[in-house]
Amino acid sequence: MSSEETLRAEIVAASHALHANGWVANHDGNLTARLEAGRFLATPTAVSKAQVAPETLIVVDEEGTVVEGTRKGFSEMKLHLVAYKARPDVACVIHAHPPTATGFAVAGIELGEPFMAEPIVSIGPQVPLVPFGMPGDKALEANLGAALADADVALLANHGVLAVGSDFETCLLRLELVEHVCKIALVARQLGGPTALPPGLVHDLTKKHRGLFPRAHSGKPGALSAGAETPAEQLVADALKRLG
Ligand SMILES: [Zn+2]
């Protein structure tokens, strides 16, 4: 794990990126990082993500109680704590309201069957839609925990998006990808709806995704396995090689 000082710089940079990308407004959005000994670094409530600075950050314990810093914690802290509990491999959590993905979430519309190859490799075959609940709602917490057991990014109905990862860059990339896929899905729906990929290909790409992001270990992306087994895996391995 990075040092606390590094994490403080990273959480500030990621906060500013949320604002710069237009994924939050007003005081929306919140970010946390796992520290040692059941402590979590967090952005405070009631601060624009553009204004987050190292001295505004707080540290909370496993109950969400502020143990360091002068600011107050945000009301959605329990959702972050649920994510860390459900996923011991996760080091960072970001919650935001990227407009198109949040549009799907507030419309209660799931992305459905996968229709592009790359997102399956990067974030898995499904982006779950967690049913609506207010902060503190036990059903919401249980549903989110269950959704994150098999996904790194989830839509929260009538609310927004939550992404987990081994670092902030990974969380931001997952948010970016889900927002991008939702934009594509929106256009495709206007043109008659996306065509789902063949199930066999989805299966192969899902296998590749699990190879790249083994959750049982450190949560860090694993190396691409040497011998690609199927044509789809070969395709992805080649594409990843070209991307460097
Ligand atoms: Zn929110």
PDB file of C-alpha atoms and ligand atoms in Angstrom:
ATOM      1  CA  MET A   1       0.000   0.000   0.000  1.00  0.00           C
ATOM      2  CA  SER A   2       1.146   3.532  -0.725  1.00  0.00           C
ATOM      3  CA  SER A   3       2.213   5.733   2.144  1.00  0.00           C
ATOM      4  CA  GLU A   4      -0.489   7.906   3.703  1.00  0.00           C
ATOM      5  CA  GLU A   5       1.134  11.002   2.262  1.00  0.00           C
ATOM      6  CA  THR A   6       1.006   9.586  -1.265  1.00  0.00           C
ATOM      7  CA  LEU A   7      -2.614   8.553  -0.774  1.00  0.00           C
ATOM      8  CA  ARG A   8      -3.489  12.075   0.404  1.00  0.00           C
ATOM      9  CA  ALA A   9      -2.029  13.511  -2.812  1.00  0.00           C
ATOM     10  CA  GLU A  10      -3.818  10.872  -4.912  1.00  0.00           C
ATOM     11  CA  ILE A  11      -7.246  11.383  -3.313  1.00  0.00           C
ATOM     12  CA  VAL A  12      -6.948  15.152  -3.894  1.00  0.00           C
ATOM     13  CA  ALA A  13      -5.971  14.623  -7.550  1.00  0.00           C
ATOM     14  CA  ALA A  14      -8.818  12.119  -8.078  1.00  0.00           C
ATOM     15  CA  SER A  15     -11.306  14.544  -6.471  1.00  0.00           C
ATOM     16  CA  HIS A  16     -10.242  17.293  -8.861  1.00  0.00           C
ATOM     17  CA  ALA A  17     -10.520  14.856 -11.792  1.00  0.00           C
ATOM     18  CA  LEU A  18     -14.142  14.048 -10.846  1.00  0.00           C
ATOM     19  CA  HIS A  19     -14.999  17.736 -10.970  1.00  0.00           C
ATOM     20  CA  ALA A  20     -13.009  18.423 -14.159  1.00  0.00           C
ATOM     21  CA  ASN A  21     -14.788  15.538 -15.921  1.00  0.00           C
ATOM     22  CA  GLY A  22     -18.212  16.880 -14.958  1.00  0.00           C
ATOM     23  CA  TRP A  23     -19.049  13.741 -12.988  1.00  0.00           C
ATOM     24  CA  VAL A  24     -20.110  15.716  -9.882  1.00  0.00           C
ATOM     25  CA  ALA A  25     -21.825  19.034  -9.116  1.00  0.00           C
ATOM     26  CA  ASN A  26     -22.112  21.116  -5.955  1.00  0.00           C
ATOM     27  CA  HIS A  27     -20.825  18.903  -3.083  1.00  0.00           C
ATOM     28  CA  ASP A  28     -21.632  15.593  -4.815  1.00  0.00           C
ATOM     29  CA  GLY A  29     -19.336  12.612  -4.866  1.00  0.00           C
ATOM     30  CA  ASN A  30     -17.011  11.121  -2.295  1.00  0.00           C
ATOM     31  CA  LEU A  31     -13.723   9.256  -2.250  1.00  0.00           C
ATOM     32  CA  THR A  32     -12.009   7.015   0.290  1.00  0.00           C
ATOM     33  CA  ALA A  33      -8.824   4.961   0.593  1.00  0.00           C
ATOM     34  CA  ARG A  34      -7.993   2.105   2.939  1.00  0.00           C
ATOM     35  CA  LEU A  35      -5.254   2.921   5.463  1.00  0.00           C
ATOM     36  CA  GLU A  36      -3.674   0.612   8.033  1.00  0.00           C
ATOM     37  CA  ALA A  37      -5.508  -0.798  11.067  1.00  0.00           C
ATOM     38  CA  GLY A  38      -9.148  -0.298  10.124  1.00  0.00           C
ATOM     39  CA  ARG A  39      -8.779   3.380   9.225  1.00  0.00           C
ATOM     40  CA  PHE A  40      -9.919   5.045   6.023  1.00  0.00           C
ATOM     41  CA  LEU A  41      -8.846   8.319   4.434  1.00  0.00           C
ATOM     42  CA  ALA A  42     -11.883  10.237   3.125  1.00  0.00           C
ATOM     43  CA  THR A  43     -13.038  13.441   1.500  1.00  0.00           C
ATOM     44  CA  PRO A  44     -15.157  15.545   3.885  1.00  0.00           C
ATOM     45  CA  THR A  45     -18.816  16.415   3.413  1.00  0.00           C
ATOM     46  CA  ALA A  46     -19.938  19.799   2.049  1.00  0.00           C
ATOM     47  CA  VAL A  47     -16.816  20.546   0.000  1.00  0.00           C
ATOM     48  CA  SER A  48     -16.760  20.816  -3.800  1.00  0.00           C
ATOM     49  CA  LYS A  49     -14.542  18.107  -5.273  1.00  0.00           C
ATOM     50  CA  ALA A  50     -12.688  20.977  -7.008  1.00  0.00           C
ATOM     51  CA  GLN A  51     -11.813  22.418  -3.581  1.00  0.00           C
ATOM     52  CA  VAL A  52     -10.612  19.234  -1.831  1.00  0.00           C
ATOM     53  CA  ALA A  53      -7.109  19.819  -0.423  1.00  0.00           C
ATOM     54  CA  PRO A  54      -4.846  17.642   1.775  1.00  0.00           C
ATOM     55  CA  GLU A  55      -5.766  19.655   4.896  1.00  0.00           C
ATOM     56  CA  THR A  56      -9.524  19.175   4.329  1.00  0.00           C
ATOM     57  CA  LEU A  57      -9.262  15.355   4.357  1.00  0.00           C
ATOM     58  CA  ILE A  58     -10.507  13.295   7.291  1.00  0.00           C
ATOM     59  CA  VAL A  59      -9.753   9.810   8.640  1.00  0.00           C
ATOM     60  CA  VAL A  60     -12.618   7.559   9.772  1.00  0.00           C
ATOM     61  CA  ASP A  61     -12.695   4.223  11.585  1.00  0.00           C
ATOM     62  CA  GLU A  62     -14.591   1.066  10.571  1.00  0.00           C
ATOM     63  CA  GLU A  63     -17.812   2.543  11.969  1.00  0.00           C
ATOM     64  CA  GLY A  64     -17.422   5.728   9.911  1.00  0.00           C
ATOM     65  CA  THR A  65     -16.602   7.846  12.979  1.00  0.00           C
ATOM     66  CA  VAL A  66     -14.187  10.700  12.259  1.00  0.00           C
ATOM     67  CA  VAL A  67     -10.939  10.041  14.178  1.00  0.00           C
ATOM     68  CA  GLU A  68      -8.725  12.625  12.463  1.00  0.00           C
ATOM     69  CA  GLY A  69      -9.365  16.009  10.826  1.00  0.00           C
ATOM     70  CA  THR A  70     -11.662  18.907  11.629  1.00  0.00           C
ATOM     71  CA  ARG A  71     -14.362  18.304   8.988  1.00  0.00           C
ATOM     72  CA  LYS A  72     -17.424  16.058   9.075  1.00  0.00           C
ATOM     73  CA  GLY A  73     -17.878  12.737   7.280  1.00  0.00           C
ATOM     74  CA  PHE A  74     -20.343  12.306   4.399  1.00  0.00           C
ATOM     75  CA  SER A  75     -23.656  10.475   4.751  1.00  0.00           C
ATOM     76  CA  GLU A  76     -22.774   7.790   2.176  1.00  0.00           C
ATOM     77  CA  MET A  77     -19.731   6.592   4.175  1.00  0.00           C
ATOM     78  CA  LYS A  78     -21.466   3.279   4.997  1.00  0.00           C
ATOM     79  CA  LEU A  79     -21.576   2.420   1.289  1.00  0.00           C
ATOM     80  CA  HIS A  80     -17.800   2.761   1.106  1.00  0.00           C
ATOM     81  CA  LEU A  81     -17.368   0.669   4.256  1.00  0.00           C
ATOM     82  CA  VAL A  82     -19.659  -2.011   2.786  1.00  0.00           C
ATOM     83  CA  ALA A  83     -17.457  -2.057  -0.324  1.00  0.00           C
ATOM     84  CA  TYR A  84     -14.267  -2.541   1.737  1.00  0.00           C
ATOM     85  CA  LYS A  85     -15.908  -5.299   3.772  1.00  0.00           C
ATOM     86  CA  ALA A  86     -17.221  -7.097   0.692  1.00  0.00           C
ATOM     87  CA  ARG A  87     -13.889  -6.770  -1.101  1.00  0.00           C
ATOM     88  CA  PRO A  88     -10.750  -7.167   1.033  1.00  0.00           C
ATOM     89  CA  ASP A  89      -8.704  -6.677  -2.167  1.00  0.00           C
ATOM     90  CA  VAL A  90     -10.070  -3.140  -2.681  1.00  0.00           C
ATOM     91  CA  ALA A  91      -7.902  -0.178  -1.633  1.00  0.00           C
ATOM     92  CA  CYS A  92      -9.940   2.763  -2.995  1.00  0.00           C
ATOM     93  CA  VAL A  93     -13.615   3.627  -3.567  1.00  0.00           C
ATOM     94  CA  ILE A  94     -15.099   6.490  -5.596  1.00  0.00           C
ATOM     95  CA  HIS A  95     -18.761   7.457  -5.732  1.00  0.00           C
ATOM     96  CA  ALA A  96     -19.903  10.054  -8.295  1.00  0.00           C
ATOM     97  CA  HIS A  97     -22.795  11.090 -10.551  1.00  0.00           C
ATOM     98  CA  PRO A  98     -21.457  10.855 -14.140  1.00  0.00           C
ATOM     99  CA  PRO A  99     -24.507  12.140 -16.061  1.00  0.00           C
ATOM    100  CA  THR A 100     -25.125   9.413 -18.658  1.00  0.00           C
ATOM    101  CA  ALA A 101     -24.466   6.439 -16.384  1.00  0.00           C
ATOM    102  CA  THR A 102     -26.520   8.149 -13.693  1.00  0.00           C
ATOM    103  CA  GLY A 103     -29.241   8.676 -16.328  1.00  0.00           C
ATOM    104  CA  PHE A 104     -29.448   4.898 -16.775  1.00  0.00           C
ATOM    105  CA  ALA A 105     -29.448   4.484 -12.969  1.00  0.00           C
ATOM    106  CA  VAL A 106     -32.289   6.974 -12.390  1.00  0.00           C
ATOM    107  CA  ALA A 107     -34.284   5.489 -15.280  1.00  0.00           C
ATOM    108  CA  GLY A 108     -33.803   2.049 -13.694  1.00  0.00           C
ATOM    109  CA  ILE A 109     -32.372   0.754 -16.980  1.00  0.00           C
ATOM    110  CA  GLU A 110     -29.589  -1.834 -16.922  1.00  0.00           C
ATOM    111  CA  LEU A 111     -27.017  -2.008 -19.701  1.00  0.00           C
ATOM    112  CA  GLY A 112     -28.183  -5.563 -20.375  1.00  0.00           C
ATOM    113  CA  GLU A 113     -26.310  -8.162 -22.379  1.00  0.00           C
ATOM    114  CA  PRO A 114     -22.736  -7.148 -23.327  1.00  0.00           C
ATOM    115  CA  PHE A 115     -22.482  -5.513 -26.769  1.00  0.00           C
ATOM    116  CA  MET A 116     -18.756  -4.579 -26.943  1.00  0.00           C
ATOM    117  CA  ALA A 117     -15.639  -6.664 -26.316  1.00  0.00           C
ATOM    118  CA  GLU A 118     -13.263  -4.237 -24.575  1.00  0.00           C
ATOM    119  CA  PRO A 119     -15.513  -3.326 -21.625  1.00  0.00           C
ATOM    120  CA  ILE A 120     -15.951  -7.034 -20.805  1.00  0.00           C
ATOM    121  CA  VAL A 121     -12.175  -7.421 -20.529  1.00  0.00           C
ATOM    122  CA  SER A 122     -11.802  -4.233 -18.477  1.00  0.00           C
ATOM    123  CA  ILE A 123     -14.826  -4.273 -16.143  1.00  0.00           C
ATOM    124  CA  GLY A 124     -16.495  -7.638 -16.680  1.00  0.00           C
ATOM    125  CA  PRO A 125     -19.649  -8.700 -18.533  1.00  0.00           C
ATOM    126  CA  GLN A 126     -22.198  -6.934 -16.322  1.00  0.00           C
ATOM    127  CA  VAL A 127     -22.556  -3.580 -14.590  1.00  0.00           C
ATOM    128  CA  PRO A 128     -25.082  -4.356 -11.840  1.00  0.00           C
ATOM    129  CA  LEU A 129     -27.903  -1.927 -11.016  1.00  0.00           C
ATOM    130  CA  VAL A 130     -28.310  -1.833  -7.223  1.00  0.00           C
ATOM    131  CA  PRO A 131     -31.929  -1.089  -6.136  1.00  0.00           C
ATOM    132  CA  PHE A 132     -32.564   2.317  -4.566  1.00  0.00           C
ATOM    133  CA  GLY A 133     -32.101   2.930  -0.865  1.00  0.00           C
ATOM    134  CA  MET A 134     -31.314   5.950   1.323  1.00  0.00           C
ATOM    135  CA  PRO A 135     -27.969   6.112   3.201  1.00  0.00           C
ATOM    136  CA  GLY A 136     -28.181   3.772   6.191  1.00  0.00           C
ATOM    137  CA  ASP A 137     -30.683   1.467   4.452  1.00  0.00           C
ATOM    138  CA  LYS A 138     -29.610  -2.080   5.395  1.00  0.00           C
ATOM    139  CA  ALA A 139     -31.138  -3.578   2.222  1.00  0.00           C
ATOM    140  CA  LEU A 140     -29.133  -1.143   0.091  1.00  0.00           C
ATOM    141  CA  GLU A 141     -25.935  -2.098   1.928  1.00  0.00           C
ATOM    142  CA  ALA A 142     -26.639  -5.823   1.497  1.00  0.00           C
ATOM    143  CA  ASN A 143     -27.475  -5.373  -2.201  1.00  0.00           C
ATOM    144  CA  LEU A 144     -24.348  -3.317  -2.830  1.00  0.00           C
ATOM    145  CA  GLY A 145     -22.131  -5.850  -1.036  1.00  0.00           C
ATOM    146  CA  ALA A 146     -23.624  -8.660  -3.132  1.00  0.00           C
ATOM    147  CA  ALA A 147     -23.219  -6.682  -6.383  1.00  0.00           C
ATOM    148  CA  LEU A 148     -19.563  -5.894  -5.662  1.00  0.00           C
ATOM    149  CA  ALA A 149     -18.783  -9.551  -5.016  1.00  0.00           C
ATOM    150  CA  ASP A 150     -18.824  -9.940  -8.785  1.00  0.00           C
ATOM    151  CA  ALA A 151     -18.244  -6.421 -10.157  1.00  0.00           C
ATOM    152  CA  ASP A 152     -15.881  -3.480  -9.732  1.00  0.00           C
ATOM    153  CA  VAL A 153     -18.366  -0.807 -10.706  1.00  0.00           C
ATOM    154  CA  ALA A 154     -22.094  -0.618  -9.997  1.00  0.00           C
ATOM    155  CA  LEU A 155     -24.975   1.697 -10.885  1.00  0.00           C
ATOM    156  CA  LEU A 156     -26.965   2.842  -7.850  1.00  0.00           C
ATOM    157  CA  ALA A 157     -30.643   3.265  -8.787  1.00  0.00           C
ATOM    158  CA  ASN A 158     -31.975   6.852  -8.543  1.00  0.00           C
ATOM    159  CA  HIS A 159     -28.514   7.924  -7.475  1.00  0.00           C
ATOM    160  CA  GLY A 160     -25.206   7.427  -9.340  1.00  0.00           C
ATOM    161  CA  VAL A 161     -22.226   5.148  -9.741  1.00  0.00           C
ATOM    162  CA  LEU A 162     -19.751   3.520  -7.332  1.00  0.00           C
ATOM    163  CA  ALA A 163     -16.383   2.146  -8.459  1.00  0.00           C
ATOM    164  CA  VAL A 164     -13.807   0.176  -6.485  1.00  0.00           C
ATOM    165  CA  GLY A 165     -10.186  -0.596  -7.293  1.00  0.00           C
ATOM    166  CA  SER A 166      -6.646  -1.180  -6.147  1.00  0.00           C
ATOM    167  CA  ASP A 167      -5.849   2.535  -6.659  1.00  0.00           C
ATOM    168  CA  PHE A 168      -7.599   5.779  -7.595  1.00  0.00           C
ATOM    169  CA  GLU A 169      -6.471   5.682 -11.199  1.00  0.00           C
ATOM    170  CA  THR A 170      -8.165   2.305 -11.655  1.00  0.00           C
ATOM    171  CA  CYS A 171     -11.382   3.615 -10.041  1.00  0.00           C
ATOM    172  CA  LEU A 172     -11.370   6.694 -12.307  1.00  0.00           C
ATOM    173  CA  LEU A 173     -10.784   4.556 -15.415  1.00  0.00           C
ATOM    174  CA  ARG A 174     -13.694   2.314 -14.432  1.00  0.00           C
ATOM    175  CA  LEU A 175     -15.964   5.329 -13.956  1.00  0.00           C
ATOM    176  CA  GLU A 176     -14.798   6.739 -17.280  1.00  0.00           C
ATOM    177  CA  LEU A 177     -15.447   3.453 -19.082  1.00  0.00           C
ATOM    178  CA  VAL A 178     -18.909   2.923 -17.609  1.00  0.00           C
ATOM    179  CA  GLU A 179     -19.882   6.505 -18.518  1.00  0.00           C
ATOM    180  CA  HIS A 180     -18.532   5.973 -22.054  1.00  0.00           C
ATOM    181  CA  VAL A 181     -20.354   2.651 -22.500  1.00  0.00           C
ATOM    182  CA  CYS A 182     -23.588   4.256 -21.263  1.00  0.00           C
ATOM    183  CA  LYS A 183     -23.191   7.063 -23.834  1.00  0.00           C
ATOM    184  CA  ILE A 184     -22.746   4.429 -26.574  1.00  0.00           C
ATOM    185  CA  ALA A 185     -25.727   2.447 -25.249  1.00  0.00           C
ATOM    186  CA  LEU A 186     -27.862   5.606 -25.292  1.00  0.00           C
ATOM    187  CA  VAL A 187     -27.039   6.242 -28.966  1.00  0.00           C
ATOM    188  CA  ALA A 188     -27.520   2.567 -29.858  1.00  0.00           C
ATOM    189  CA  ARG A 189     -30.934   2.590 -28.184  1.00  0.00           C
ATOM    190  CA  GLN A 190     -31.938   5.579 -30.307  1.00  0.00           C
ATOM    191  CA  LEU A 191     -30.914   3.572 -33.384  1.00  0.00           C
ATOM    192  CA  GLY A 192     -32.930   0.495 -32.489  1.00  0.00           C
ATOM    193  CA  GLY A 193     -30.869  -1.002 -29.673  1.00  0.00           C
ATOM    194  CA  PRO A 194     -27.428  -2.634 -29.427  1.00  0.00           C
ATOM    195  CA  THR A 195     -26.834  -6.109 -30.797  1.00  0.00           C
ATOM    196  CA  ALA A 196     -25.626  -8.456 -28.071  1.00  0.00           C
ATOM    197  CA  LEU A 197     -22.301 -10.254 -28.576  1.00  0.00           C
ATOM    198  CA  PRO A 198     -22.409 -14.053 -29.054  1.00  0.00           C
ATOM    199  CA  PRO A 199     -22.505 -15.837 -25.644  1.00  0.00           C
ATOM    200  CA  GLY A 200     -19.387 -17.888 -26.457  1.00  0.00           C
ATOM    201  CA  LEU A 201     -17.353 -14.737 -27.031  1.00  0.00           C
ATOM    202  CA  VAL A 202     -18.724 -13.153 -23.841  1.00  0.00           C
ATOM    203  CA  HIS A 203     -17.658 -16.285 -21.963  1.00  0.00           C
ATOM    204  CA  ASP A 204     -14.117 -16.138 -23.367  1.00  0.00           C
ATOM    205  CA  LEU A 205     -13.744 -12.407 -22.703  1.00  0.00           C
ATOM    206  CA  THR A 206     -15.096 -12.827 -19.163  1.00  0.00           C
ATOM    207  CA  LYS A 207     -12.444 -15.477 -18.566  1.00  0.00           C
ATOM    208  CA  LYS A 208      -9.825 -13.013 -19.766  1.00  0.00           C
ATOM    209  CA  HIS A 209     -11.210 -10.333 -17.455  1.00  0.00           C
ATOM    210  CA  ARG A 210     -10.942 -12.666 -14.461  1.00  0.00           C
ATOM    211  CA  GLY A 211      -7.368 -13.514 -15.450  1.00  0.00           C
ATOM    212  CA  LEU A 212      -6.460  -9.824 -15.594  1.00  0.00           C
ATOM    213  CA  PHE A 213      -8.236  -8.866 -12.369  1.00  0.00           C
ATOM    214  CA  PRO A 214      -8.040 -11.795  -9.939  1.00  0.00           C
ATOM    215  CA  ARG A 215     -10.057 -10.662  -6.907  1.00  0.00           C
ATOM    216  CA  ALA A 216      -8.918 -13.385  -4.534  1.00  0.00           C
ATOM    217  CA  HIS A 217      -5.381 -11.980  -4.470  1.00  0.00           C
ATOM    218  CA  SER A 218      -4.071  -8.461  -4.024  1.00  0.00           C
ATOM    219  CA  GLY A 219      -6.638  -6.726  -6.208  1.00  0.00           C
ATOM    220  CA  LYS A 220      -3.824  -5.575  -8.437  1.00  0.00           C
ATOM    221  CA  PRO A 221      -4.188  -6.387 -12.126  1.00  0.00           C
ATOM    222  CA  GLY A 222      -2.481  -9.694 -12.857  1.00  0.00           C
ATOM    223  CA  ALA A 223      -0.195 -10.337 -15.785  1.00  0.00           C
ATOM    224  CA  LEU A 224      -1.811 -11.572 -18.953  1.00  0.00           C
ATOM    225  CA  SER A 225      -1.377 -15.337 -19.057  1.00  0.00           C
ATOM    226  CA  ALA A 226       1.172 -16.433 -21.616  1.00  0.00           C
ATOM    227  CA  GLY A 227      -0.764 -18.945 -23.718  1.00  0.00           C
ATOM    228  CA  ALA A 228      -4.062 -17.570 -25.046  1.00  0.00           C
ATOM    229  CA  GLU A 229      -6.512 -20.476 -25.275  1.00  0.00           C
ATOM    230  CA  THR A 230      -9.241 -19.401 -27.673  1.00  0.00           C
ATOM    231  CA  PRO A 231      -9.460 -17.172 -30.766  1.00  0.00           C
ATOM    232  CA  ALA A 232     -11.195 -14.494 -28.664  1.00  0.00           C
ATOM    233  CA  GLU A 233      -8.450 -14.641 -26.048  1.00  0.00           C
ATOM    234  CA  GLN A 234      -5.829 -14.405 -28.799  1.00  0.00           C
ATOM    235  CA  LEU A 235      -7.678 -11.376 -30.216  1.00  0.00           C
ATOM    236  CA  VAL A 236      -7.666  -9.632 -26.841  1.00  0.00           C
ATOM    237  CA  ALA A 237      -4.043 -10.557 -26.118  1.00  0.00           C
ATOM    238  CA  ASP A 238      -3.024  -9.094 -29.484  1.00  0.00           C
ATOM    239  CA  ALA A 239      -5.080  -5.956 -28.918  1.00  0.00           C
ATOM    240  CA  LEU A 240      -3.584  -5.444 -25.461  1.00  0.00           C
ATOM    241  CA  LYS A 241      -0.084  -5.973 -26.885  1.00  0.00           C
ATOM    242  CA  ARG A 242      -0.733  -3.296 -29.517  1.00  0.00           C
ATOM    243  CA  LEU A 243      -1.902  -0.913 -26.795  1.00  0.00           C
ATOM    244  CA  GLY A 244       1.396  -1.570 -24.995  1.00  0.00           C
TER     245      GLY A 244
HETATM  246 ZN    ZN B   1     -24.282  10.377  -4.359  1.00  0.00          ZN
END
